[in-house]
Amino acid sequence: MKNKTSIYNITLITIAFLVSIVLYNKLPNEMPIHWNTAGEIDNYGPKLFAAFLPPLIMLFIWGGMLFTPKIDPKRKNYSKFNTSYTIITNVMVTFFFILHIVVIISSLGYNVPINKVIPFMVGLLFIVIGNYLPKSKSNFFFGIKTPWTLTNEDTWKKTHRLGGKLFVLSGLAIMISSLFFEGNIQFIILMISIFVAGIIPIIASYFYSKNSIK
């Protein structure tokens, strides 16, 4: 499993770098690096930066996800959710690979509905994370890490069970909004969804811990 995962990620990272290298001379000196809520380009960056940053991020994610279990004081727990950890690693690398290809295509002058594609991808990423988050075990690098989840196994389980559900619901909301809404409405739904998935489980972990102490 680990070898297949490494081959998969190395292949994607290599393709991402090769795409940038092969198409480098065809890319404009200034490439789009940011789009507004209407899907219009509102910021550009140097070609060298924009063409190679996504592949470097992919490399950093893959390397980081491989390295962190080796230095985590709770490293033994990783074997208990290795499949989930591996899938999320693959999905995150894939996410940035697709993002890279979208940016390259857009830079070459093709019309890409960024305000639809990127939110849809973010929503899908949330759903995948939400499905595997409850399967994670206590560690210092992956998951919802608060003073209460890290010191109480029951609090960790309850928090990640809630977090998983909220990530899936938020992901669905983001995906649906990308299909049916644009502009400020889509942005508001995105921000609310991120808040729901990212902040509520943190707050809930405190109350879970408080109740478990009683």
Short mmCIF file of C-alpha atoms in Angstrom, two decimals:
data_model
loop_
_atom_site.label_atom_id
_atom_site.label_comp_id
_atom_site.label_asym_id
_atom_site.label_seq_id
_atom_site.Cartn_x
_atom_site.Cartn_y
_atom_site.Cartn_z
CA MET A 1 0.00 0.00 0.00
CA LYS A 2 2.76 2.41 0.99
CA ASN A 3 4.77 1.67 -2.18
CA LYS A 4 1.71 2.14 -4.41
CA THR A 5 0.96 5.43 -2.67
CA SER A 6 4.52 6.64 -3.13
CA ILE A 7 4.46 5.71 -6.83
CA TYR A 8 1.13 7.51 -7.27
CA ASN A 9 2.29 10.72 -5.60
CA ILE A 10 5.74 10.71 -7.21
CA THR A 11 4.07 10.26 -10.61
CA LEU A 12 1.71 13.21 -10.07
CA ILE A 13 4.48 15.45 -8.74
CA THR A 14 6.76 14.52 -11.65
CA ILE A 15 4.01 15.19 -14.21
CA ALA A 16 3.28 18.55 -12.56
CA PHE A 17 6.93 19.61 -12.83
CA LEU A 18 7.19 18.31 -16.40
CA VAL A 19 4.08 20.23 -17.47
CA SER A 20 5.63 23.45 -16.13
CA ILE A 21 9.00 22.74 -17.75
CA VAL A 22 7.63 21.71 -21.16
CA LEU A 23 5.16 24.60 -21.38
CA TYR A 24 7.33 27.19 -19.66
CA ASN A 25 8.27 29.12 -22.82
CA LYS A 26 4.64 29.22 -23.93
CA LEU A 27 3.41 30.68 -20.65
CA PRO A 28 3.06 34.46 -20.23
CA ASN A 29 5.64 36.28 -18.10
CA GLU A 30 2.87 37.17 -15.67
CA MET A 31 0.52 34.33 -14.74
CA PRO A 32 -2.81 34.54 -12.89
CA ILE A 33 -2.52 33.62 -9.23
CA HIS A 34 -5.82 34.92 -7.85
CA TRP A 35 -9.41 35.27 -9.01
CA ASN A 36 -12.24 37.30 -7.46
CA THR A 37 -15.66 35.92 -6.55
CA ALA A 38 -16.87 36.56 -10.10
CA GLY A 39 -14.12 34.35 -11.49
CA GLU A 40 -12.17 37.30 -12.87
CA ILE A 41 -8.38 37.44 -12.56
CA ASP A 42 -7.43 40.15 -10.07
CA ASN A 43 -3.79 39.35 -9.37
CA TYR A 44 -0.80 38.09 -11.34
CA GLY A 45 2.55 36.65 -10.34
CA PRO A 46 5.92 36.00 -12.00
CA LYS A 47 5.94 33.00 -14.31
CA LEU A 48 8.68 31.19 -12.38
CA PHE A 49 6.71 31.51 -9.15
CA ALA A 50 3.27 30.61 -10.53
CA ALA A 51 4.46 27.73 -12.71
CA PHE A 52 6.40 25.89 -10.03
CA LEU A 53 4.72 26.75 -6.72
CA PRO A 54 1.90 24.16 -7.00
CA PRO A 55 4.31 21.27 -7.78
CA LEU A 56 6.47 22.39 -4.85
CA ILE A 57 3.41 22.44 -2.58
CA MET A 58 2.57 18.91 -3.76
CA LEU A 59 6.10 17.80 -2.93
CA PHE A 60 5.94 19.49 0.48
CA ILE A 61 2.58 17.87 1.33
CA TRP A 62 3.71 14.40 0.32
CA GLY A 63 7.08 14.73 2.06
CA GLY A 64 5.47 16.23 5.15
CA MET A 65 2.85 13.51 5.42
CA LEU A 66 5.58 10.88 5.12
CA PHE A 67 7.86 12.56 7.65
CA THR A 68 5.48 13.61 10.44
CA PRO A 69 4.62 10.08 11.64
CA LYS A 70 8.33 9.52 12.26
CA ILE A 71 8.67 12.48 14.64
CA ASP A 72 5.24 12.49 16.29
CA PRO A 73 5.44 11.46 19.99
CA LYS A 74 2.25 9.50 19.31
CA ARG A 75 3.69 7.83 16.22
CA LYS A 76 2.36 4.40 17.22
CA ASN A 77 -1.20 5.58 16.63
CA TYR A 78 -0.60 6.16 12.91
CA SER A 79 -0.67 2.44 12.20
CA LYS A 80 -4.25 2.41 13.52
CA PHE A 81 -5.49 4.76 10.80
CA ASN A 82 -2.85 4.29 8.12
CA THR A 83 -5.36 3.72 5.29
CA SER A 84 -7.28 6.92 6.09
CA TYR A 85 -4.06 8.90 6.44
CA THR A 86 -2.81 7.57 3.09
CA ILE A 87 -6.04 8.36 1.26
CA ILE A 88 -6.13 11.93 2.57
CA THR A 89 -2.48 12.40 1.55
CA ASN A 90 -3.29 11.19 -1.97
CA VAL A 91 -6.36 13.41 -2.21
CA MET A 92 -4.50 16.53 -1.07
CA VAL A 93 -1.70 15.95 -3.58
CA THR A 94 -4.30 15.31 -6.29
CA PHE A 95 -6.14 18.51 -5.33
CA PHE A 96 -3.06 20.65 -5.94
CA PHE A 97 -2.25 18.73 -9.12
CA ILE A 98 -5.66 19.58 -10.59
CA LEU A 99 -5.30 23.17 -9.36
CA HIS A 100 -1.93 23.36 -11.11
CA ILE A 101 -3.34 22.08 -14.40
CA VAL A 102 -6.26 24.52 -14.18
CA VAL A 103 -3.89 27.47 -13.64
CA ILE A 104 -1.68 26.37 -16.55
CA ILE A 105 -4.66 26.00 -18.88
CA SER A 106 -6.00 29.40 -17.83
CA SER A 107 -2.57 30.98 -18.34
CA LEU A 108 -2.45 29.63 -21.89
CA GLY A 109 -5.56 31.65 -22.69
CA TYR A 110 -8.26 29.03 -22.37
CA ASN A 111 -11.48 30.00 -20.64
CA VAL A 112 -11.76 28.10 -17.36
CA PRO A 113 -14.68 28.80 -14.98
CA ILE A 114 -12.41 29.12 -11.95
CA ASN A 115 -15.25 30.33 -9.71
CA LYS A 116 -16.97 26.99 -10.38
CA VAL A 117 -14.05 24.58 -10.59
CA ILE A 118 -12.08 25.59 -7.49
CA PRO A 119 -15.03 25.74 -5.03
CA PHE A 120 -16.27 22.39 -6.37
CA MET A 121 -12.83 20.89 -5.74
CA VAL A 122 -12.68 22.40 -2.24
CA GLY A 123 -16.10 20.94 -1.46
CA LEU A 124 -15.00 17.52 -2.67
CA LEU A 125 -11.84 17.78 -0.56
CA PHE A 126 -13.95 18.59 2.51
CA ILE A 127 -16.17 15.57 1.89
CA VAL A 128 -13.20 13.20 1.61
CA ILE A 129 -11.60 14.63 4.77
CA GLY A 130 -14.94 14.38 6.57
CA ASN A 131 -15.31 10.72 5.67
CA TYR A 132 -11.92 9.76 7.05
CA LEU A 133 -11.52 12.23 9.93
CA PRO A 134 -13.47 10.07 12.44
CA LYS A 135 -11.11 7.16 11.77
CA SER A 136 -8.04 9.08 12.91
CA LYS A 137 -6.38 8.41 16.25
CA SER A 138 -4.81 10.89 18.63
CA ASN A 139 -1.68 12.53 17.20
CA PHE A 140 0.01 15.94 17.10
CA PHE A 141 -0.08 16.64 13.35
CA PHE A 142 -3.31 15.46 11.74
CA GLY A 143 -6.86 16.16 12.81
CA ILE A 144 -8.56 18.54 15.24
CA LYS A 145 -5.83 19.19 17.77
CA THR A 146 -6.85 21.06 20.91
CA PRO A 147 -5.65 20.76 24.53
CA TRP A 148 -8.80 18.73 25.18
CA THR A 149 -8.64 16.28 22.27
CA LEU A 150 -4.94 15.58 22.82
CA THR A 151 -5.35 14.73 26.49
CA ASN A 152 -8.54 12.68 26.37
CA GLU A 153 -9.17 9.81 23.95
CA ASP A 154 -12.95 9.97 24.35
CA THR A 155 -12.92 13.71 23.59
CA TRP A 156 -10.80 13.03 20.49
CA LYS A 157 -13.30 10.44 19.23
CA LYS A 158 -16.39 12.59 19.85
CA THR A 159 -14.80 15.72 18.38
CA HIS A 160 -13.66 13.93 15.23
CA ARG A 161 -16.99 12.20 14.82
CA LEU A 162 -18.68 15.61 14.91
CA GLY A 163 -15.95 17.15 12.75
CA GLY A 164 -16.38 14.43 10.14
CA LYS A 165 -20.10 15.11 9.82
CA LEU A 166 -19.60 18.88 9.65
CA PHE A 167 -16.86 18.57 7.03
CA VAL A 168 -19.11 16.42 4.83
CA LEU A 169 -22.09 18.78 5.21
CA SER A 170 -19.88 21.81 4.58
CA GLY A 171 -18.35 20.13 1.55
CA LEU A 172 -21.78 19.41 0.11
CA ALA A 173 -22.84 23.03 0.72
CA ILE A 174 -19.71 24.32 -1.04
CA MET A 175 -20.16 21.97 -4.00
CA ILE A 176 -23.84 22.85 -4.42
CA SER A 177 -23.09 26.57 -4.14
CA SER A 178 -20.44 26.24 -6.86
CA LEU A 179 -23.06 24.82 -9.21
CA PHE A 180 -25.94 27.18 -8.52
CA PHE A 181 -24.50 30.42 -7.16
CA GLU A 182 -21.85 32.98 -8.04
CA GLY A 183 -20.20 36.05 -6.56
CA ASN A 184 -20.90 37.16 -3.01
CA ILE A 185 -23.52 34.49 -2.26
CA GLN A 186 -21.09 31.73 -3.19
CA PHE A 187 -18.34 33.40 -1.14
CA ILE A 188 -20.59 33.75 1.93
CA ILE A 189 -21.59 30.09 1.75
CA LEU A 190 -17.91 29.15 1.44
CA MET A 191 -16.93 31.22 4.50
CA ILE A 192 -19.82 29.90 6.61
CA SER A 193 -18.97 26.33 5.60
CA ILE A 194 -15.31 26.77 6.54
CA PHE A 195 -16.35 28.25 9.90
CA VAL A 196 -18.78 25.41 10.60
CA ALA A 197 -16.25 22.71 9.72
CA GLY A 198 -13.19 24.36 11.26
CA ILE A 199 -14.37 26.21 14.35
CA ILE A 200 -17.40 24.39 15.78
CA PRO A 201 -15.51 21.11 16.44
CA ILE A 202 -12.81 23.07 18.31
CA ILE A 203 -15.42 24.70 20.54
CA ALA A 204 -17.25 21.39 20.96
CA SER A 205 -14.06 19.64 22.09
CA TYR A 206 -13.96 21.85 25.18
CA PHE A 207 -17.50 20.88 26.18
CA TYR A 208 -16.90 17.20 25.40
CA SER A 209 -13.87 17.31 27.69
CA LYS A 210 -15.77 19.16 30.40
CA ASN A 211 -18.56 16.59 30.35
CA SER A 212 -16.16 13.65 30.42
CA ILE A 213 -14.46 15.03 33.54
CA LYS A 214 -17.81 15.12 35.33
#
